Amino acid sequence: MSTWISDRRTARGVLRAVALAAVLPLAGCLGADSGALSFLASGSEAVTSDAARKVEMYDGDVIVRGPNGYCIDKRTLRRGRDGGFVLLASCESLSGLRGHGVEPLLMTISVLPDTPDAARPSAAEIAALMAPAEVIATHETRDVTLVHFASGGDGILEGGDARHWRGGMALNGHLIALALYARKGSPMAGKDGRALLTDLARTIRRASPARPVAPPAAGAVPKPKPESSDSSGMSTDAG
């Protein structure tokens, strides 16, 4: 699966990776018969037990763990020098075992190699890179930046809602891209998806160690820090 954006030498290249990395791997990692998509068929039964609760990336710099009820699909797990990819779906759909019932959906996490100037992108930056896709809402906290898009989700997930969420965060020097895709009409394709993706970002941060990030190389121009927000974050909603 060759889906990673190779040119990250400029800030624009890094931000594009954050905005797109959560989407691009799906085409190469998921086939039409993937068990992770089985929830789209009414009454279907999961056929795989390849589920995990957490996984380490980059020697433990980033530990991906899903919110309650969501597990990692080990079949689509990718870890390499140029980046890592994790797909989460409901634990029930992946394992075939009854447990904590949750809304069926897919979440993706893409982790890029560490850089000394890794910083959480702003909602405006992510939205600009995805133009002309219409932005429904934005949401920013100290943990994560999220953007709600009106189109594109149904092109990633068959039977899915066009509305979907994408986001970015920085952790231990790594840029992390997040995305959430839900079935058509699901509340998770709307505002409920924001809460779940925010929970995912916080879960990853709490599960991961707090490690110091190496300072920028001598002569490097530091990136401006994003404005801080209160613990509840700030958001703009268009309905």
XYZ file of N, CA, C and O in Angstrom, residues 65-201:
548
model
N -5.504 3.811 20.969
C -6.519 3.049 21.688
C -7.873 3.665 21.365
O -8.020 4.884 21.389
N -8.841 2.838 21.044
C -10.146 3.361 20.676
C -11.020 3.664 21.869
O -10.797 3.150 22.976
N -12.024 4.498 21.681
C -13.016 4.734 22.739
C -13.731 3.429 23.073
O -13.640 2.443 22.324
N -14.445 3.398 24.169
C -15.155 2.195 24.588
C -16.035 1.657 23.466
O -16.826 2.392 22.877
N -15.891 0.372 23.194
C -16.716 -0.279 22.185
C -16.094 -0.328 20.806
O -16.627 -1.002 19.915
N -14.951 0.354 20.614
C -14.299 0.376 19.300
C -12.911 -0.249 19.390
O -12.136 0.050 20.296
N -12.619 -1.131 18.429
C -11.372 -1.876 18.424
C -10.592 -1.642 17.130
O -11.129 -1.145 16.140
N -9.342 -2.042 17.146
C -8.444 -1.905 16.002
C -8.558 -3.146 15.124
O -8.527 -4.279 15.610
N -8.695 -2.924 13.827
C -8.705 -4.014 12.863
C -7.251 -4.349 12.534
O -6.588 -3.620 11.791
N -6.740 -5.464 13.073
C -5.335 -5.805 12.909
C -4.987 -6.143 11.467
O -3.825 -6.046 11.072
N -5.972 -6.516 10.659
C -5.691 -6.856 9.263
C -5.284 -5.657 8.443
O -4.562 -5.775 7.452
N -5.742 -4.474 8.821
C -5.433 -3.264 8.059
C -4.351 -2.420 8.726
O -4.031 -1.336 8.231
N -3.785 -2.920 9.833
C -2.748 -2.189 10.549
C -1.487 -2.090 9.694
O -1.025 -3.073 9.128
N -0.935 -0.880 9.585
C 0.297 -0.651 8.855
C 1.246 0.157 9.724
O 0.872 1.190 10.274
N 2.492 -0.330 9.840
C 3.511 0.403 10.581
C 4.800 0.375 9.775
O 5.277 -0.699 9.408
N 5.343 1.552 9.501
C 6.563 1.631 8.718
C 7.317 2.902 9.004
O 6.857 3.785 9.742
N 8.498 3.016 8.407
C 9.339 4.184 8.648
C 8.671 5.468 8.190
O 8.852 6.534 8.793
N 7.888 5.393 7.107
C 7.276 6.591 6.544
C 5.906 6.915 7.126
O 5.310 7.929 6.779
N 5.389 6.061 7.999
C 4.105 6.360 8.611
C 3.364 5.109 9.015
O 3.733 3.986 8.648
N 2.299 5.292 9.764
C 1.480 4.177 10.215
C 0.010 4.467 10.000
O -0.403 5.632 9.922
N -0.760 3.402 9.903
C -2.199 3.539 9.661
C -2.954 2.546 10.527
O -2.581 1.377 10.637
N -4.021 3.038 11.165
C -4.858 2.205 12.025
C -6.315 2.444 11.661
O -6.738 3.598 11.468
N -7.089 1.383 11.551
C -8.523 1.489 11.321
C -9.261 0.932 12.523
O -8.914 -0.139 13.029
N -10.273 1.664 12.992
C -11.096 1.220 14.106
C -12.540 1.046 13.661
O -13.057 1.840 12.876
N -13.156 0.002 14.154
C -14.581 -0.244 13.952
C -15.125 -0.798 15.263
O -14.377 -0.982 16.227
N -16.409 -1.077 15.309
C -16.973 -1.604 16.550
C -16.336 -2.954 16.868
O -16.070 -3.759 15.982
N -16.073 -3.175 18.149
C -15.471 -4.445 18.561
C -16.357 -5.619 18.170
O -15.854 -6.688 17.805
N -17.662 -5.446 18.239
C -18.583 -6.516 17.874
C -18.436 -6.906 16.410
O -18.417 -8.088 16.064
N -18.320 -5.910 15.516
C -18.238 -6.217 14.096
C -16.920 -6.881 13.729
O -16.849 -7.658 12.779
N -15.858 -6.597 14.504
C -14.551 -7.170 14.203
C -14.353 -8.537 14.835
O -13.708 -9.408 14.256
N -14.898 -8.731 16.032
C -14.654 -9.973 16.760
C -15.774 -10.991 16.624
O -15.565 -12.187 16.808
N -16.974 -10.524 16.308
C -18.114 -11.427 16.251
C -18.671 -11.759 17.621
O -19.590 -12.563 17.737
N -18.115 -11.124 18.664
C -18.561 -11.380 20.034
C -19.431 -10.238 20.524
O -19.111 -9.068 20.302
N -20.518 -10.573 21.182
C -21.388 -9.532 21.716
C -20.701 -8.837 22.889
O -20.054 -9.459 23.713
N -20.849 -7.532 22.914
C -20.224 -6.765 23.981
C -20.881 -5.418 24.122
O -22.111 -5.315 24.128
N -20.068 -4.385 24.229
C -20.567 -3.024 24.410
C -21.107 -2.513 23.079
O -20.357 -2.237 22.151
N -22.428 -2.416 22.954
C -23.035 -1.993 21.707
C -22.777 -0.518 21.425
O -23.005 0.337 22.280
N -22.278 -0.218 20.236
C -21.997 1.156 19.837
C -22.492 1.367 18.409
O -22.771 0.410 17.678
N -22.585 2.624 18.014
C -22.984 2.962 16.653
C -21.936 2.440 15.668
O -20.742 2.691 15.823
N -22.343 1.697 14.635
C -21.368 1.185 13.668
C -20.815 2.304 12.803
O -21.563 3.122 12.257
N -19.489 2.349 12.677
C -18.815 3.365 11.870
C -17.359 2.963 11.701
O -16.913 1.951 12.235
N -16.626 3.753 10.939
C -15.189 3.557 10.784
C -14.461 4.814 11.213
O -14.878 5.930 10.892
N -13.364 4.636 11.943
C -12.463 5.734 12.259
C -11.070 5.351 11.788
O -10.690 4.179 11.878
N -10.316 6.318 11.276
C -8.957 6.039 10.841
C -7.992 6.969 11.557
O -8.317 8.115 11.869
N -6.796 6.447 11.802
C -5.717 7.206 12.420
C -4.475 6.989 11.587
O -4.085 5.851 11.324
N -3.863 8.070 11.141
C -2.598 8.004 10.412
C -1.551 8.771 11.202
O -1.785 9.916 11.599
N -0.407 8.139 11.453
C 0.652 8.734 12.263
C 1.874 8.953 11.380
O 2.370 8.016 10.749
N 2.359 10.182 11.323
C 3.509 10.529 10.502
C 4.785 10.517 11.336
O 4.742 10.613 12.559
N 5.933 10.382 10.676
C 7.210 10.393 11.409
C 7.380 11.661 12.228
O 6.824 12.713 11.892
N 8.155 11.566 13.301
C 8.311 12.716 14.187
C 9.180 13.789 13.535
O 10.127 13.508 12.804
N 8.812 15.032 13.816
C 9.565 16.199 13.372
C 9.619 17.194 14.528
O 8.676 17.275 15.324
N 10.697 17.967 14.650
C 10.823 18.868 15.796
C 9.813 20.004 15.793
O 9.550 20.595 16.839
N 9.240 20.321 14.622
C 8.307 21.451 14.564
C 6.869 21.015 14.381
O 6.016 21.796 13.955
N 6.561 19.779 14.733
C 5.184 19.289 14.595
C 4.250 20.111 15.471
O 4.516 20.327 16.650
N 3.164 20.584 14.878
C 2.190 21.389 15.614
C 0.798 21.082 15.099
O 0.613 20.757 13.929
N -0.176 21.190 16.000
C -1.562 20.956 15.614
C -1.986 21.969 14.567
O -1.860 23.169 14.774
N -2.514 21.507 13.427
C -2.964 22.450 12.402
C -4.257 23.122 12.826
O -5.016 22.594 13.630
N -4.510 24.286 12.285
C -5.758 24.991 12.574
C -6.861 24.470 11.672
O -6.608 23.854 10.626
N -8.098 24.737 12.054
C -9.231 24.331 11.228
C -9.189 25.035 9.880
O -9.523 24.446 8.840
N -8.767 26.289 9.868
C -8.695 27.044 8.612
C -7.692 26.419 7.659
O -7.917 26.376 6.440
N -6.589 25.918 8.191
C -5.573 25.297 7.344
C -6.093 23.998 6.727
O -5.897 23.738 5.532
N -6.745 23.175 7.537
C -7.290 21.925 7.012
C -8.377 22.210 5.988
O -8.422 21.599 4.913
N -9.254 23.147 6.297
C -10.347 23.475 5.384
C -9.813 24.010 4.058
O -10.320 23.672 2.981
N -8.784 24.861 4.121
C -8.223 25.434 2.900
C -7.617 24.364 2.013
O -7.738 24.414 0.784
N -6.976 23.382 2.629
C -6.352 22.321 1.849
C -7.380 21.409 1.192
O -7.084 20.767 0.180
N -8.575 21.341 1.759
C -9.608 20.476 1.207
C -10.570 21.231 0.292
O -11.536 20.657 -0.191
N -10.342 22.516 0.071
C -11.198 23.306 -0.812
C -11.247 22.655 -2.198
O -10.258 22.069 -2.654
N -12.424 22.683 -2.850
C -13.613 23.481 -2.511
C -14.657 22.735 -1.674
O -15.821 23.115 -1.702
N -14.272 21.691 -0.963
C -15.241 20.974 -0.140
C -15.878 21.919 0.873
O -15.188 22.714 1.522
N -17.185 21.837 1.013
C -17.919 22.725 1.910
C -17.701 22.330 3.363
O -17.771 21.150 3.720
N -17.428 23.310 4.189
C -17.248 23.095 5.621
C -18.566 23.361 6.331
O -19.143 24.434 6.206
N -19.019 22.372 7.097
C -20.242 22.525 7.882
C -19.935 23.165 9.231
O -20.647 24.041 9.700
N -18.863 22.714 9.861
C -18.512 23.210 11.190
C -17.048 22.952 11.465
O -16.412 22.112 10.819
N -16.497 23.686 12.429
C -15.133 23.464 12.896
C -15.132 23.404 14.415
O -16.012 23.963 15.070
N -14.131 22.738 14.954
C -14.043 22.589 16.407
C -12.577 22.454 16.780
O -11.864 21.622 16.218
N -12.111 23.283 17.714
C -10.713 23.248 18.126
C -10.601 23.222 19.645
O -11.264 23.987 20.346
N -9.758 22.325 20.149
C -9.414 22.273 21.559
C -7.900 22.139 21.659
O -7.209 22.071 20.643
N -7.382 22.069 22.854
C -5.948 21.858 23.016
C -5.541 20.473 22.540
O -4.375 20.233 22.237
N -6.473 19.534 22.482
C -6.151 18.164 22.083
C -6.169 17.955 20.577
O -5.359 17.205 20.035
N -7.109 18.604 19.885
C -7.338 18.238 18.492
C -8.065 19.362 17.753
O -8.769 20.163 18.367
N -7.857 19.405 16.448
C -8.616 20.286 15.559
C -9.494 19.412 14.680
O -9.011 18.447 14.083
N -10.789 19.740 14.585
C -11.719 18.953 13.788
C -12.435 19.840 12.786
O -12.763 20.983 13.078
N -12.681 19.284 11.601
C -13.439 19.971 10.571
C -14.504 19.017 10.046
O -14.213 17.853 9.728
N -15.741 19.515 9.972
C -16.876 18.721 9.490
C -17.134 19.108 8.039
O -17.451 20.256 7.742
N -17.002 18.134 7.140
C -17.180 18.385 5.720
C -18.520 17.847 5.241
O -19.004 16.818 5.718
N -19.090 18.539 4.254
C -20.414 18.182 3.746
C -20.370 17.102 2.678
O -21.402 16.498 2.376
N -19.201 16.845 2.115
C -19.121 15.882 1.020
C -17.855 15.048 1.128
O -16.902 15.432 1.811
N -17.886 13.908 0.445
C -16.703 13.067 0.361
C -16.774 11.762 1.118
O -16.107 10.793 0.764
N -17.569 11.704 2.179
C -17.622 10.485 2.976
C -18.172 9.297 2.235
O -17.707 8.167 2.413
N -19.162 9.526 1.361
C -19.747 8.419 0.620
C -18.815 7.910 -0.460
O -18.990 6.796 -0.967
N -17.798 8.681 -0.807
C -16.814 8.210 -1.763
C -15.764 7.326 -1.124
O -15.053 6.596 -1.813
N -15.661 7.380 0.191
C -14.710 6.556 0.920
C -15.365 5.278 1.413
O -14.786 4.199 1.366
N -16.591 5.398 1.872
C -17.303 4.282 2.487
C -18.587 4.012 1.724
O -19.490 4.850 1.685
N -18.668 2.864 1.088
C -19.871 2.500 0.338
C -21.069 2.430 1.277
O -21.022 1.783 2.319
N -22.149 3.123 0.914
C -23.307 3.170 1.786
C -23.165 4.170 2.908
O -24.015 4.240 3.794
N -22.104 4.943 2.866
C -21.857 5.899 3.925
C -22.476 7.249 3.646
O -22.935 7.548 2.538
N -22.480 8.082 4.676
C -22.986 9.443 4.560
C -21.916 10.323 3.919
O -20.718 10.132 4.160
N -22.341 11.269 3.094
C -21.382 12.191 2.488
C -20.689 13.040 3.551
O -19.502 13.386 3.427
N -21.404 13.369 4.619
C -20.819 14.151 5.704
C -19.814 13.310 6.470
O -20.048 12.128 6.732
N -18.712 13.907 6.817
C -17.704 13.186 7.585
C -16.808 14.180 8.301
O -16.820 15.375 8.000
N -16.049 13.672 9.254
C -15.151 14.501 10.059
C -13.696 14.151 9.759
O -13.351 12.994 9.575
N -12.862 15.183 9.731
C -11.421 14.992 9.645
C -10.756 15.889 10.678
O -11.283 16.942 11.022
N -9.595 15.465 11.150
C -8.926 16.260 12.168
C -7.439 16.034 12.201
O -6.899 15.161 11.518
N -6.769 16.845 13.007
C -5.333 16.725 13.174
C -4.916 17.066 14.587
O -5.537 17.893 15.257
N -3.859 16.424 15.040
C -3.296 16.692 16.356
C -1.803 16.413 16.295
O -1.302 15.806 15.343
N -1.082 16.883 17.299
C 0.347 16.627 17.407
C 0.621 15.974 18.754
O 0.051 16.377 19.773
N 1.490 14.962 18.735
C 1.784 14.224 19.962
C 3.203 13.680 19.893
O 3.550 12.946 18.961
N 4.020 14.067 20.878
C 5.406 13.595 20.943
C 6.156 13.784 19.625
O 6.944 12.929 19.204
N 5.900 14.904 18.974
C 6.586 15.212 17.735
C 5.976 14.606 16.489
O 6.460 14.845 15.387
N 4.902 13.860 16.632
C 4.253 13.204 15.500
C 2.959 13.924 15.137
O 2.156 14.260 16.019
N 2.748 14.156 13.858
C 1.460 14.636 13.376
C 0.542 13.438 13.206
O 0.943 12.399 12.660
N -0.682 13.580 13.685
C -1.649 12.481 13.642
C -2.908 12.971 12.946
O -3.471 14.011 13.313
N -3.326 12.254 11.919
C -4.539 12.587 11.188
C -5.651 11.641 11.614
O -5.437 10.431 11.733
N -6.829 12.191 11.830
C -7.989 11.411 12.252
C -9.116 11.604 11.256
O -9.234 12.655 10.629
N -9.961 10.602 11.117
C -11.153 10.746 10.278
C -12.236 9.823 10.798
O -11.947 8.776 11.408
N -13.485 10.208 10.559
C -14.632 9.398 10.978
C -15.648 9.358 9.843
O -16.029 10.388 9.303
N -16.071 8.137 9.496
C -17.058 7.902 8.446
C -18.180 7.042 9.017
O -17.922 6.026 9.658
N -19.413 7.452 8.784
C -20.563 6.725 9.319
C -21.541 6.397 8.196
O -21.479 6.983 7.108
N -22.451 5.471 8.474
C -23.420 5.108 7.458
C -24.413 6.250 7.247
O -24.576 7.126 8.093
N -25.074 6.226 6.114
C -25.951 7.318 5.727
C -27.050 7.530 6.768
O -27.723 6.596 7.183
N -27.221 8.784 7.168
C -28.243 9.134 8.138
C -27.859 8.919 9.577
O -28.628 9.260 10.481
N -26.684 8.381 9.845
C -26.259 8.127 11.224
C -26.013 9.440 11.956
O -25.478 10.396 11.377
N -26.371 9.504 13.239
C -26.062 10.716 14.011
C -24.563 10.973 14.113
O -24.136 12.098 14.331
N -23.761 9.920 13.916
C -22.319 10.075 13.964
C -21.780 10.828 12.752
O -20.649 11.318 12.771
N -22.579 10.923 11.695
C -22.175 11.736 10.543
C -22.416 13.213 10.819
O -21.975 14.068 10.050
N -23.103 13.505 11.924
C -23.378 14.871 12.327
C -22.589 15.241 13.569
O -21.431 14.847 13.735
N -23.230 15.968 14.491
C -22.530 16.485 15.663
C -22.037 15.386 16.605
O -21.044 15.576 17.315
N -22.717 14.240 16.631
C -22.275 13.164 17.517
C -20.880 12.667 17.137
O -20.116 12.194 17.986
N -20.550 12.765 15.851
C -19.224 12.344 15.403
C -18.125 13.220 15.970
O -17.015 12.745 16.238
N -18.431 14.497 16.166
C -17.447 15.405 16.765
C -17.069 14.947 18.163
O -15.883 14.904 18.525
N -18.054 14.593 18.955
C -17.784 14.158 20.321
C -16.966 12.879 20.343
O -16.037 12.729 21.152
N -17.281 11.949 19.447
C -16.557 10.677 19.441
C -15.119 10.860 18.978
O -14.191 10.275 19.553
N -14.900 11.680 17.951
C -13.540 11.880 17.464
C -12.705 12.663 18.480
O -11.496 12.427 18.624
N -13.346 13.579 19.212
C -12.656 14.270 20.293
C -12.271 13.289 21.386
O -11.159 13.342 21.938
N -13.174 12.366 21.696
C -12.887 11.324 22.691
C -11.725 10.453 22.234
O -10.848 10.087 23.030
N -11.681 10.124 20.941
C -10.580 9.318 20.404
C -9.252 10.045 20.584
O -8.261 9.441 21.032
N -9.212 11.324 20.259
C -7.978 12.086 20.397
C -7.508 12.118 21.850
O -6.313 11.946 22.141
